[in-house]
Amino acid sequence: GGGEGDGRERRLFFHTFSNTGWFTYGAILENLKARNDVIQRIKGCVIDSGGDPEINPQVWAAGFCAALLKKRSSLTYASVEFIEGKASDGGNSRPITPEAKPDFVESVLLAILEKFFTLILGLPDVNRRLNKIISILSNSQPPCPQLYLYSSADQVIPVRSVELFIQGQRSLGREVSAYNFASSPHVDHFRTFPHIYSAKLVEYLKECCSATVKQRYA
């Protein structure tokens, strides 16, 4: 059946992190393309530190390097031009840590990963697969509201790429919300600005519920 035993409708929400999580969401949509009944239950998607549709080895390398080294990576710190006085939420955020410089291990790992992804992403089958996923994310997302949470200080995902993608979605008539945290590092917006982040999620979920009600009575 399409609902719970008590008559409530099942709804699906996705919350993705970084470009890898976003691409995984795209792969899920591809696998569900023959299941319109499931697609119709997707009521929202939050994209945290993702939304760059370019197949760029440097972005992939930076993302994996940050994930492997975690807080040891300089990529998990804000860009230096956004360190001082660029964002404040009235004391609800944690202090921004000064930008770190990559150490020898990180520099070597980043160089190795860039060469690796240059090779892998250039393989015809891999490139074809990724372009198919990107096409779905660009043109065939479910007709539900989207929320993009990003930062100008993100050293992994280019802010310009995210904003251009958002513009593209809006030009297609999609309902898109977005918030630029300005000074928080990659996948660190919640820890840096927990109150703002939570408020944006609550606001977005209310929009999703409102959109669902409108669709039901349209």
mmCIF file with all atom_site columns, C-alpha atoms in Angstrom:
data_model
loop_
_atom_site.group_PDB
_atom_site.id
_atom_site.type_symbol
_atom_site.label_atom_id
_atom_site.label_alt_id
_atom_site.label_comp_id
_atom_site.label_asym_id
_atom_site.label_entity_id
_atom_site.label_seq_id
_atom_site.pdbx_PDB_ins_code
_atom_site.Cartn_x
_atom_site.Cartn_y
_atom_site.Cartn_z
_atom_site.occupancy
_atom_site.B_iso_or_equiv
_atom_site.pdbx_formal_charge
_atom_site.auth_seq_id
_atom_site.auth_comp_id
_atom_site.auth_asym_id
_atom_site.auth_atom_id
_atom_site.pdbx_PDB_model_num
ATOM 1   C CA . GLY A 1 1   ? 0.000  0.000  0.000   1.00 0.00 ? 1   GLY A CA 1
ATOM 2   C CA . GLY A 1 2   ? 0.974  3.638  -0.315  1.00 0.00 ? 2   GLY A CA 1
ATOM 3   C CA . GLY A 1 3   ? 0.593  4.506  3.346   1.00 0.00 ? 3   GLY A CA 1
ATOM 4   C CA . GLU A 1 4   ? 1.051  3.384  6.916   1.00 0.00 ? 4   GLU A CA 1
ATOM 5   C CA . GLY A 1 5   ? -1.453 1.143  8.695   1.00 0.00 ? 5   GLY A CA 1
ATOM 6   C CA . ASP A 1 6   ? -3.015 4.209  10.323  1.00 0.00 ? 6   ASP A CA 1
ATOM 7   C CA . GLY A 1 7   ? -3.588 5.855  6.960   1.00 0.00 ? 7   GLY A CA 1
ATOM 8   C CA . ARG A 1 8   ? -0.612 8.211  7.045   1.00 0.00 ? 8   ARG A CA 1
ATOM 9   C CA . GLU A 1 9   ? 1.357  8.669  3.837   1.00 0.00 ? 9   GLU A CA 1
ATOM 10  C CA . ARG A 1 10  ? 4.993  7.637  3.782   1.00 0.00 ? 10  ARG A CA 1
ATOM 11  C CA . ARG A 1 11  ? 7.261  10.534 2.812   1.00 0.00 ? 11  ARG A CA 1
ATOM 12  C CA . LEU A 1 12  ? 10.917 10.440 1.853   1.00 0.00 ? 12  LEU A CA 1
ATOM 13  C CA . PHE A 1 13  ? 13.415 13.194 2.638   1.00 0.00 ? 13  PHE A CA 1
ATOM 14  C CA . PHE A 1 14  ? 17.074 13.144 1.652   1.00 0.00 ? 14  PHE A CA 1
ATOM 15  C CA . HIS A 1 15  ? 19.875 15.032 3.415   1.00 0.00 ? 15  HIS A CA 1
ATOM 16  C CA . THR A 1 16  ? 23.121 14.779 1.436   1.00 0.00 ? 16  THR A CA 1
ATOM 17  C CA . PHE A 1 17  ? 26.630 15.849 2.398   1.00 0.00 ? 17  PHE A CA 1
ATOM 18  C CA . SER A 1 18  ? 29.379 16.941 0.001   1.00 0.00 ? 18  SER A CA 1
ATOM 19  C CA . ASN A 1 19  ? 29.313 16.167 -3.716  1.00 0.00 ? 19  ASN A CA 1
ATOM 20  C CA . THR A 1 20  ? 29.721 12.441 -3.079  1.00 0.00 ? 20  THR A CA 1
ATOM 21  C CA . GLY A 1 21  ? 26.477 12.310 -1.113  1.00 0.00 ? 21  GLY A CA 1
ATOM 22  C CA . TRP A 1 22  ? 24.740 14.435 -3.737  1.00 0.00 ? 22  TRP A CA 1
ATOM 23  C CA . PHE A 1 23  ? 25.865 12.131 -6.549  1.00 0.00 ? 23  PHE A CA 1
ATOM 24  C CA . THR A 1 24  ? 24.697 9.144  -4.490  1.00 0.00 ? 24  THR A CA 1
ATOM 25  C CA . TYR A 1 25  ? 21.270 10.787 -4.322  1.00 0.00 ? 25  TYR A CA 1
ATOM 26  C CA . GLY A 1 26  ? 21.385 11.149 -8.112  1.00 0.00 ? 26  GLY A CA 1
ATOM 27  C CA . ALA A 1 27  ? 22.244 7.452  -8.468  1.00 0.00 ? 27  ALA A CA 1
ATOM 28  C CA . ILE A 1 28  ? 19.273 6.569  -6.233  1.00 0.00 ? 28  ILE A CA 1
ATOM 29  C CA . LEU A 1 29  ? 16.990 8.676  -8.437  1.00 0.00 ? 29  LEU A CA 1
ATOM 30  C CA . GLU A 1 30  ? 18.329 6.870  -11.501 1.00 0.00 ? 30  GLU A CA 1
ATOM 31  C CA . ASN A 1 31  ? 17.578 3.480  -9.949  1.00 0.00 ? 31  ASN A CA 1
ATOM 32  C CA . LEU A 1 32  ? 14.077 4.639  -9.038  1.00 0.00 ? 32  LEU A CA 1
ATOM 33  C CA . LYS A 1 33  ? 13.181 6.103  -12.433 1.00 0.00 ? 33  LYS A CA 1
ATOM 34  C CA . ALA A 1 34  ? 10.869 3.159  -13.149 1.00 0.00 ? 34  ALA A CA 1
ATOM 35  C CA . ARG A 1 35  ? 9.217  3.521  -9.723  1.00 0.00 ? 35  ARG A CA 1
ATOM 36  C CA . ASN A 1 36  ? 7.108  6.628  -10.074 1.00 0.00 ? 36  ASN A CA 1
ATOM 37  C CA . ASP A 1 37  ? 5.152  5.613  -6.965  1.00 0.00 ? 37  ASP A CA 1
ATOM 38  C CA . VAL A 1 38  ? 8.348  5.953  -4.903  1.00 0.00 ? 38  VAL A CA 1
ATOM 39  C CA . ILE A 1 39  ? 9.504  9.132  -6.657  1.00 0.00 ? 39  ILE A CA 1
ATOM 40  C CA . GLN A 1 40  ? 6.192  10.762 -5.762  1.00 0.00 ? 40  GLN A CA 1
ATOM 41  C CA . ARG A 1 41  ? 6.899  10.122 -2.079  1.00 0.00 ? 41  ARG A CA 1
ATOM 42  C CA . ILE A 1 42  ? 10.141 12.127 -2.186  1.00 0.00 ? 42  ILE A CA 1
ATOM 43  C CA . LYS A 1 43  ? 9.109  15.408 -0.586  1.00 0.00 ? 43  LYS A CA 1
ATOM 44  C CA . GLY A 1 44  ? 12.447 17.155 -0.154  1.00 0.00 ? 44  GLY A CA 1
ATOM 45  C CA . CYS A 1 45  ? 16.214 17.098 -0.463  1.00 0.00 ? 45  CYS A CA 1
ATOM 46  C CA . VAL A 1 46  ? 18.784 19.068 1.536   1.00 0.00 ? 46  VAL A CA 1
ATOM 47  C CA . ILE A 1 47  ? 22.150 19.489 -0.174  1.00 0.00 ? 47  ILE A CA 1
ATOM 48  C CA . ASP A 1 48  ? 24.884 20.331 2.351   1.00 0.00 ? 48  ASP A CA 1
ATOM 49  C CA . SER A 1 49  ? 28.237 21.344 0.818   1.00 0.00 ? 49  SER A CA 1
ATOM 50  C CA . GLY A 1 50  ? 27.349 19.843 -2.565  1.00 0.00 ? 50  GLY A CA 1
ATOM 51  C CA . GLY A 1 51  ? 25.736 20.843 -5.829  1.00 0.00 ? 51  GLY A CA 1
ATOM 52  C CA . ASP A 1 52  ? 28.780 21.174 -8.102  1.00 0.00 ? 52  ASP A CA 1
ATOM 53  C CA . PRO A 1 53  ? 27.862 19.410 -11.382 1.00 0.00 ? 53  PRO A CA 1
ATOM 54  C CA . GLU A 1 54  ? 31.343 19.624 -12.882 1.00 0.00 ? 54  GLU A CA 1
ATOM 55  C CA . ILE A 1 55  ? 33.441 16.445 -13.190 1.00 0.00 ? 55  ILE A CA 1
ATOM 56  C CA . ASN A 1 56  ? 36.575 18.015 -11.734 1.00 0.00 ? 56  ASN A CA 1
ATOM 57  C CA . PRO A 1 57  ? 39.429 15.766 -10.460 1.00 0.00 ? 57  PRO A CA 1
ATOM 58  C CA . GLN A 1 58  ? 40.600 18.541 -8.107  1.00 0.00 ? 58  GLN A CA 1
ATOM 59  C CA . VAL A 1 59  ? 37.189 18.733 -6.404  1.00 0.00 ? 59  VAL A CA 1
ATOM 60  C CA . TRP A 1 60  ? 37.001 14.957 -6.021  1.00 0.00 ? 60  TRP A CA 1
ATOM 61  C CA . ALA A 1 61  ? 40.566 14.805 -4.685  1.00 0.00 ? 61  ALA A CA 1
ATOM 62  C CA . ALA A 1 62  ? 39.933 17.617 -2.200  1.00 0.00 ? 62  ALA A CA 1
ATOM 63  C CA . GLY A 1 63  ? 36.736 15.978 -0.969  1.00 0.00 ? 63  GLY A CA 1
ATOM 64  C CA . PHE A 1 64  ? 38.317 12.579 -0.398  1.00 0.00 ? 64  PHE A CA 1
ATOM 65  C CA . CYS A 1 65  ? 41.429 14.131 1.152   1.00 0.00 ? 65  CYS A CA 1
ATOM 66  C CA . ALA A 1 66  ? 39.280 16.067 3.637   1.00 0.00 ? 66  ALA A CA 1
ATOM 67  C CA . ALA A 1 67  ? 37.309 12.909 4.457   1.00 0.00 ? 67  ALA A CA 1
ATOM 68  C CA . LEU A 1 68  ? 40.431 10.778 4.957   1.00 0.00 ? 68  LEU A CA 1
ATOM 69  C CA . LEU A 1 69  ? 42.353 13.271 7.091   1.00 0.00 ? 69  LEU A CA 1
ATOM 70  C CA . LYS A 1 70  ? 39.281 14.744 8.805   1.00 0.00 ? 70  LYS A CA 1
ATOM 71  C CA . LYS A 1 71  ? 40.315 17.574 11.170  1.00 0.00 ? 71  LYS A CA 1
ATOM 72  C CA . ARG A 1 72  ? 43.986 17.167 10.226  1.00 0.00 ? 72  ARG A CA 1
ATOM 73  C CA . SER A 1 73  ? 43.151 18.483 6.781   1.00 0.00 ? 73  SER A CA 1
ATOM 74  C CA . SER A 1 74  ? 43.555 22.182 6.003   1.00 0.00 ? 74  SER A CA 1
ATOM 75  C CA . LEU A 1 75  ? 40.556 21.770 3.685   1.00 0.00 ? 75  LEU A CA 1
ATOM 76  C CA . THR A 1 76  ? 38.283 21.532 6.732   1.00 0.00 ? 76  THR A CA 1
ATOM 77  C CA . TYR A 1 77  ? 39.168 25.112 7.690   1.00 0.00 ? 77  TYR A CA 1
ATOM 78  C CA . ALA A 1 78  ? 37.638 28.258 6.270   1.00 0.00 ? 78  ALA A CA 1
ATOM 79  C CA . SER A 1 79  ? 39.354 30.214 3.532   1.00 0.00 ? 79  SER A CA 1
ATOM 80  C CA . VAL A 1 80  ? 41.548 32.924 5.021   1.00 0.00 ? 80  VAL A CA 1
ATOM 81  C CA . GLU A 1 81  ? 39.602 35.812 3.434   1.00 0.00 ? 81  GLU A CA 1
ATOM 82  C CA . PHE A 1 82  ? 36.501 34.782 5.392   1.00 0.00 ? 82  PHE A CA 1
ATOM 83  C CA . ILE A 1 83  ? 38.093 34.353 8.816   1.00 0.00 ? 83  ILE A CA 1
ATOM 84  C CA . GLU A 1 84  ? 37.609 37.753 10.447  1.00 0.00 ? 84  GLU A CA 1
ATOM 85  C CA . GLY A 1 85  ? 34.220 39.337 10.977  1.00 0.00 ? 85  GLY A CA 1
ATOM 86  C CA . LYS A 1 86  ? 32.444 37.804 8.004   1.00 0.00 ? 86  LYS A CA 1
ATOM 87  C CA . ALA A 1 87  ? 29.662 36.018 9.849   1.00 0.00 ? 87  ALA A CA 1
ATOM 88  C CA . SER A 1 88  ? 27.970 36.263 13.215  1.00 0.00 ? 88  SER A CA 1
ATOM 89  C CA . ASP A 1 89  ? 24.762 34.850 14.606  1.00 0.00 ? 89  ASP A CA 1
ATOM 90  C CA . GLY A 1 90  ? 24.659 36.654 17.915  1.00 0.00 ? 90  GLY A CA 1
ATOM 91  C CA . GLY A 1 91  ? 26.863 34.234 19.811  1.00 0.00 ? 91  GLY A CA 1
ATOM 92  C CA . ASN A 1 92  ? 25.147 31.087 18.553  1.00 0.00 ? 92  ASN A CA 1
ATOM 93  C CA . SER A 1 93  ? 28.133 29.915 16.535  1.00 0.00 ? 93  SER A CA 1
ATOM 94  C CA . ARG A 1 94  ? 31.424 28.398 17.535  1.00 0.00 ? 94  ARG A CA 1
ATOM 95  C CA . PRO A 1 95  ? 34.608 30.390 16.810  1.00 0.00 ? 95  PRO A CA 1
ATOM 96  C CA . ILE A 1 96  ? 36.039 30.166 13.312  1.00 0.00 ? 96  ILE A CA 1
ATOM 97  C CA . THR A 1 97  ? 39.468 28.536 13.411  1.00 0.00 ? 97  THR A CA 1
ATOM 98  C CA . PRO A 1 98  ? 42.219 30.346 11.465  1.00 0.00 ? 98  PRO A CA 1
ATOM 99  C CA . GLU A 1 99  ? 43.045 28.804 8.122   1.00 0.00 ? 99  GLU A CA 1
ATOM 100 C CA . ALA A 1 100 ? 45.600 26.004 8.299   1.00 0.00 ? 100 ALA A CA 1
ATOM 101 C CA . LYS A 1 101 ? 48.250 25.310 5.701   1.00 0.00 ? 101 LYS A CA 1
ATOM 102 C CA . PRO A 1 102 ? 48.529 21.824 4.183   1.00 0.00 ? 102 PRO A CA 1
ATOM 103 C CA . ASP A 1 103 ? 51.327 19.777 5.725   1.00 0.00 ? 103 ASP A CA 1
ATOM 104 C CA . PHE A 1 104 ? 53.592 17.376 3.834   1.00 0.00 ? 104 PHE A CA 1
ATOM 105 C CA . VAL A 1 105 ? 51.304 14.357 4.254   1.00 0.00 ? 105 VAL A CA 1
ATOM 106 C CA . GLU A 1 106 ? 48.265 16.264 3.046   1.00 0.00 ? 106 GLU A CA 1
ATOM 107 C CA . SER A 1 107 ? 50.122 17.755 0.086   1.00 0.00 ? 107 SER A CA 1
ATOM 108 C CA . VAL A 1 108 ? 51.357 14.332 -1.018  1.00 0.00 ? 108 VAL A CA 1
ATOM 109 C CA . LEU A 1 109 ? 47.947 12.709 -0.518  1.00 0.00 ? 109 LEU A CA 1
ATOM 110 C CA . LEU A 1 110 ? 46.224 15.492 -2.442  1.00 0.00 ? 110 LEU A CA 1
ATOM 111 C CA . ALA A 1 111 ? 48.669 15.139 -5.346  1.00 0.00 ? 111 ALA A CA 1
ATOM 112 C CA . ILE A 1 112 ? 48.173 11.356 -5.459  1.00 0.00 ? 112 ILE A CA 1
ATOM 113 C CA . LEU A 1 113 ? 44.390 11.679 -5.322  1.00 0.00 ? 113 LEU A CA 1
ATOM 114 C CA . GLU A 1 114 ? 44.359 14.296 -8.091  1.00 0.00 ? 114 GLU A CA 1
ATOM 115 C CA . LYS A 1 115 ? 46.322 11.959 -10.384 1.00 0.00 ? 115 LYS A CA 1
ATOM 116 C CA . PHE A 1 116 ? 44.086 9.040  -9.407  1.00 0.00 ? 116 PHE A CA 1
ATOM 117 C CA . PHE A 1 117 ? 40.842 10.889 -10.111 1.00 0.00 ? 117 PHE A CA 1
ATOM 118 C CA . THR A 1 118 ? 42.213 12.396 -13.318 1.00 0.00 ? 118 THR A CA 1
ATOM 119 C CA . LEU A 1 119 ? 42.708 8.813  -14.511 1.00 0.00 ? 119 LEU A CA 1
ATOM 120 C CA . ILE A 1 120 ? 39.470 7.338  -13.113 1.00 0.00 ? 120 ILE A CA 1
ATOM 121 C CA . LEU A 1 121 ? 37.150 10.167 -14.144 1.00 0.00 ? 121 LEU A CA 1
ATOM 122 C CA . GLY A 1 122 ? 38.618 10.043 -17.631 1.00 0.00 ? 122 GLY A CA 1
ATOM 123 C CA . LEU A 1 123 ? 37.557 6.424  -18.158 1.00 0.00 ? 123 LEU A CA 1
ATOM 124 C CA . PRO A 1 124 ? 34.690 6.342  -20.705 1.00 0.00 ? 124 PRO A CA 1
ATOM 125 C CA . ASP A 1 125 ? 32.393 4.117  -18.618 1.00 0.00 ? 125 ASP A CA 1
ATOM 126 C CA . VAL A 1 126 ? 32.908 6.165  -15.445 1.00 0.00 ? 126 VAL A CA 1
ATOM 127 C CA . ASN A 1 127 ? 32.518 9.462  -17.285 1.00 0.00 ? 127 ASN A CA 1
ATOM 128 C CA . ARG A 1 128 ? 29.356 8.265  -19.011 1.00 0.00 ? 128 ARG A CA 1
ATOM 129 C CA . ARG A 1 129 ? 27.883 7.057  -15.725 1.00 0.00 ? 129 ARG A CA 1
ATOM 130 C CA . LEU A 1 130 ? 28.619 10.330 -13.920 1.00 0.00 ? 130 LEU A CA 1
ATOM 131 C CA . ASN A 1 131 ? 27.238 12.438 -16.763 1.00 0.00 ? 131 ASN A CA 1
ATOM 132 C CA . LYS A 1 132 ? 24.027 10.407 -16.630 1.00 0.00 ? 132 LYS A CA 1
ATOM 133 C CA . ILE A 1 133 ? 23.704 11.097 -12.895 1.00 0.00 ? 133 ILE A CA 1
ATOM 134 C CA . ILE A 1 134 ? 24.501 14.791 -13.394 1.00 0.00 ? 134 ILE A CA 1
ATOM 135 C CA . SER A 1 135 ? 21.847 14.991 -16.113 1.00 0.00 ? 135 SER A CA 1
ATOM 136 C CA . ILE A 1 136 ? 19.254 13.536 -13.713 1.00 0.00 ? 136 ILE A CA 1
ATOM 137 C CA . LEU A 1 137 ? 20.241 15.976 -10.950 1.00 0.00 ? 137 LEU A CA 1
ATOM 138 C CA . SER A 1 138 ? 20.167 18.882 -13.399 1.00 0.00 ? 138 SER A CA 1
ATOM 139 C CA . ASN A 1 139 ? 16.986 18.082 -15.298 1.00 0.00 ? 139 ASN A CA 1
ATOM 140 C CA . SER A 1 140 ? 14.958 15.327 -13.647 1.00 0.00 ? 140 SER A CA 1
ATOM 141 C CA . GLN A 1 141 ? 14.832 15.861 -9.902  1.00 0.00 ? 141 GLN A CA 1
ATOM 142 C CA . PRO A 1 142 ? 11.490 15.181 -8.185  1.00 0.00 ? 142 PRO A CA 1
ATOM 143 C CA . PRO A 1 143 ? 9.132  18.208 -8.163  1.00 0.00 ? 143 PRO A CA 1
ATOM 144 C CA . CYS A 1 144 ? 9.741  18.893 -4.476  1.00 0.00 ? 144 CYS A CA 1
ATOM 145 C CA . PRO A 1 145 ? 11.448 21.857 -2.774  1.00 0.00 ? 145 PRO A CA 1
ATOM 146 C CA . GLN A 1 146 ? 15.251 21.790 -2.666  1.00 0.00 ? 146 GLN A CA 1
ATOM 147 C CA . LEU A 1 147 ? 17.490 23.363 -0.003  1.00 0.00 ? 147 LEU A CA 1
ATOM 148 C CA . TYR A 1 148 ? 21.155 24.168 -0.648  1.00 0.00 ? 148 TYR A CA 1
ATOM 149 C CA . LEU A 1 149 ? 23.363 24.904 2.369   1.00 0.00 ? 149 LEU A CA 1
ATOM 150 C CA . TYR A 1 150 ? 26.807 26.093 1.334   1.00 0.00 ? 150 TYR A CA 1
ATOM 151 C CA . SER A 1 151 ? 29.585 28.539 2.137   1.00 0.00 ? 151 SER A CA 1
ATOM 152 C CA . SER A 1 152 ? 31.800 30.997 0.301   1.00 0.00 ? 152 SER A CA 1
ATOM 153 C CA . ALA A 1 153 ? 34.637 29.744 2.529   1.00 0.00 ? 153 ALA A CA 1
ATOM 154 C CA . ASP A 1 154 ? 34.301 26.115 1.357   1.00 0.00 ? 154 ASP A CA 1
ATOM 155 C CA . GLN A 1 155 ? 37.713 25.044 0.038   1.00 0.00 ? 155 GLN A CA 1
ATOM 156 C CA . VAL A 1 156 ? 36.378 21.852 -1.567  1.00 0.00 ? 156 VAL A CA 1
ATOM 157 C CA . ILE A 1 157 ? 33.249 22.848 -3.499  1.00 0.00 ? 157 ILE A CA 1
ATOM 158 C CA . PRO A 1 158 ? 33.480 26.070 -5.591  1.00 0.00 ? 158 PRO A CA 1
ATOM 159 C CA . VAL A 1 159 ? 30.771 28.447 -4.405  1.00 0.00 ? 159 VAL A CA 1
ATOM 160 C CA . ARG A 1 160 ? 30.248 29.779 -7.939  1.00 0.00 ? 160 ARG A CA 1
ATOM 161 C CA . SER A 1 161 ? 29.417 26.293 -9.237  1.00 0.00 ? 161 SER A CA 1
ATOM 162 C CA . VAL A 1 162 ? 26.791 25.798 -6.533  1.00 0.00 ? 162 VAL A CA 1
ATOM 163 C CA . GLU A 1 163 ? 25.176 29.180 -7.167  1.00 0.00 ? 163 GLU A CA 1
ATOM 164 C CA . LEU A 1 164 ? 25.079 28.598 -10.932 1.00 0.00 ? 164 LEU A CA 1
ATOM 165 C CA . PHE A 1 165 ? 23.417 25.233 -10.363 1.00 0.00 ? 165 PHE A CA 1
ATOM 166 C CA . ILE A 1 166 ? 20.844 26.854 -8.074  1.00 0.00 ? 166 ILE A CA 1
ATOM 167 C CA . GLN A 1 167 ? 20.110 29.446 -10.775 1.00 0.00 ? 167 GLN A CA 1
ATOM 168 C CA . GLY A 1 168 ? 19.680 26.639 -13.296 1.00 0.00 ? 168 GLY A CA 1
ATOM 169 C CA . GLN A 1 169 ? 17.180 24.827 -11.083 1.00 0.00 ? 169 GLN A CA 1
ATOM 170 C CA . ARG A 1 170 ? 15.185 28.006 -10.532 1.00 0.00 ? 170 ARG A CA 1
ATOM 171 C CA . SER A 1 171 ? 15.124 28.672 -14.275 1.00 0.00 ? 171 SER A CA 1
ATOM 172 C CA . LEU A 1 172 ? 13.450 25.265 -14.667 1.00 0.00 ? 172 LEU A CA 1
ATOM 173 C CA . GLY A 1 173 ? 10.718 26.387 -12.291 1.00 0.00 ? 173 GLY A CA 1
ATOM 174 C CA . ARG A 1 174 ? 11.965 24.377 -9.330  1.00 0.00 ? 174 ARG A CA 1
ATOM 175 C CA . GLU A 1 175 ? 11.226 25.591 -5.807  1.00 0.00 ? 175 GLU A CA 1
ATOM 176 C CA . VAL A 1 176 ? 14.725 26.214 -4.453  1.00 0.00 ? 176 VAL A CA 1
ATOM 177 C CA . SER A 1 177 ? 15.867 27.649 -1.129  1.00 0.00 ? 177 SER A CA 1
ATOM 178 C CA . ALA A 1 178 ? 19.507 28.393 -0.374  1.00 0.00 ? 178 ALA A CA 1
ATOM 179 C CA . TYR A 1 179 ? 21.659 29.798 2.395   1.00 0.00 ? 179 TYR A CA 1
ATOM 180 C CA . ASN A 1 180 ? 25.295 30.868 2.216   1.00 0.00 ? 180 ASN A CA 1
ATOM 181 C CA . PHE A 1 181 ? 26.936 30.566 5.655   1.00 0.00 ? 181 PHE A CA 1
ATOM 182 C CA . ALA A 1 182 ? 29.826 32.672 4.280   1.00 0.00 ? 182 ALA A CA 1
ATOM 183 C CA . SER A 1 183 ? 32.542 31.606 6.739   1.00 0.00 ? 183 SER A CA 1
ATOM 184 C CA . SER A 1 184 ? 32.047 27.939 7.673   1.00 0.00 ? 184 SER A CA 1
ATOM 185 C CA . PRO A 1 185 ? 34.269 25.211 6.159   1.00 0.00 ? 185 PRO A CA 1
ATOM 186 C CA . HIS A 1 186 ? 33.244 22.232 4.033   1.00 0.00 ? 186 HIS A CA 1
ATOM 187 C CA . VAL A 1 187 ? 30.537 20.042 5.670   1.00 0.00 ? 187 VAL A CA 1
ATOM 188 C CA . ASP A 1 188 ? 30.953 22.055 8.878   1.00 0.00 ? 188 ASP A CA 1
ATOM 189 C CA . HIS A 1 189 ? 28.009 24.441 8.704   1.00 0.00 ? 189 HIS A CA 1
ATOM 190 C CA . PHE A 1 190 ? 26.010 22.761 11.468  1.00 0.00 ? 190 PHE A CA 1
ATOM 191 C CA . ARG A 1 191 ? 28.918 22.664 13.918  1.00 0.00 ? 191 ARG A CA 1
ATOM 192 C CA . THR A 1 192 ? 29.830 26.262 13.139  1.00 0.00 ? 192 THR A CA 1
ATOM 193 C CA . PHE A 1 193 ? 26.310 27.696 13.137  1.00 0.00 ? 193 PHE A CA 1
ATOM 194 C CA . PRO A 1 194 ? 24.038 25.135 14.874  1.00 0.00 ? 194 PRO A CA 1
ATOM 195 C CA . HIS A 1 195 ? 21.183 27.542 15.588  1.00 0.00 ? 195 HIS A CA 1
ATOM 196 C CA . ILE A 1 196 ? 21.024 29.031 12.088  1.00 0.00 ? 196 ILE A CA 1
ATOM 197 C CA . TYR A 1 197 ? 21.396 25.584 10.507  1.00 0.00 ? 197 TYR A CA 1
ATOM 198 C CA . SER A 1 198 ? 18.576 24.141 12.608  1.00 0.00 ? 198 SER A CA 1
ATOM 199 C CA . ALA A 1 199 ? 16.348 27.136 11.906  1.00 0.00 ? 199 ALA A CA 1
ATOM 200 C CA . LYS A 1 200 ? 16.893 26.796 8.148   1.00 0.00 ? 200 LYS A CA 1
ATOM 201 C CA . LEU A 1 201 ? 15.983 23.101 8.299   1.00 0.00 ? 201 LEU A CA 1
ATOM 202 C CA . VAL A 1 202 ? 12.800 23.772 10.282  1.00 0.00 ? 202 VAL A CA 1
ATOM 203 C CA . GLU A 1 203 ? 11.833 26.558 7.872   1.00 0.00 ? 203 GLU A CA 1
ATOM 204 C CA . TYR A 1 204 ? 12.491 24.261 4.918   1.00 0.00 ? 204 TYR A CA 1
ATOM 205 C CA . LEU A 1 205 ? 10.504 21.335 6.340   1.00 0.00 ? 205 LEU A CA 1
ATOM 206 C CA . LYS A 1 206 ? 7.534  23.664 6.838   1.00 0.00 ? 206 LYS A CA 1
ATOM 207 C CA . GLU A 1 207 ? 7.822  24.673 3.165   1.00 0.00 ? 207 GLU A CA 1
ATOM 208 C CA . CYS A 1 208 ? 7.902  20.998 2.152   1.00 0.00 ? 208 CYS A CA 1
ATOM 209 C CA . CYS A 1 209 ? 4.789  20.236 4.199   1.00 0.00 ? 209 CYS A CA 1
ATOM 210 C CA . SER A 1 210 ? 3.022  23.252 2.716   1.00 0.00 ? 210 SER A CA 1
ATOM 211 C CA . ALA A 1 211 ? 3.973  22.153 -0.811  1.00 0.00 ? 211 ALA A CA 1
ATOM 212 C CA . THR A 1 212 ? 2.667  18.646 -0.090  1.00 0.00 ? 212 THR A CA 1
ATOM 213 C CA . VAL A 1 213 ? -0.690 20.007 1.074   1.00 0.00 ? 213 VAL A CA 1
ATOM 214 C CA . LYS A 1 214 ? -0.962 22.197 -2.054  1.00 0.00 ? 214 LYS A CA 1
ATOM 215 C CA . GLN A 1 215 ? -0.236 19.201 -4.312  1.00 0.00 ? 215 GLN A CA 1
ATOM 216 C CA . ARG A 1 216 ? -2.828 17.094 -2.511  1.00 0.00 ? 216 ARG A CA 1
ATOM 217 C CA . TYR A 1 217 ? -5.600 19.650 -3.011  1.00 0.00 ? 217 TYR A CA 1
ATOM 218 C CA . ALA A 1 218 ? -4.498 20.910 -6.426  1.00 0.00 ? 218 ALA A CA 1
#
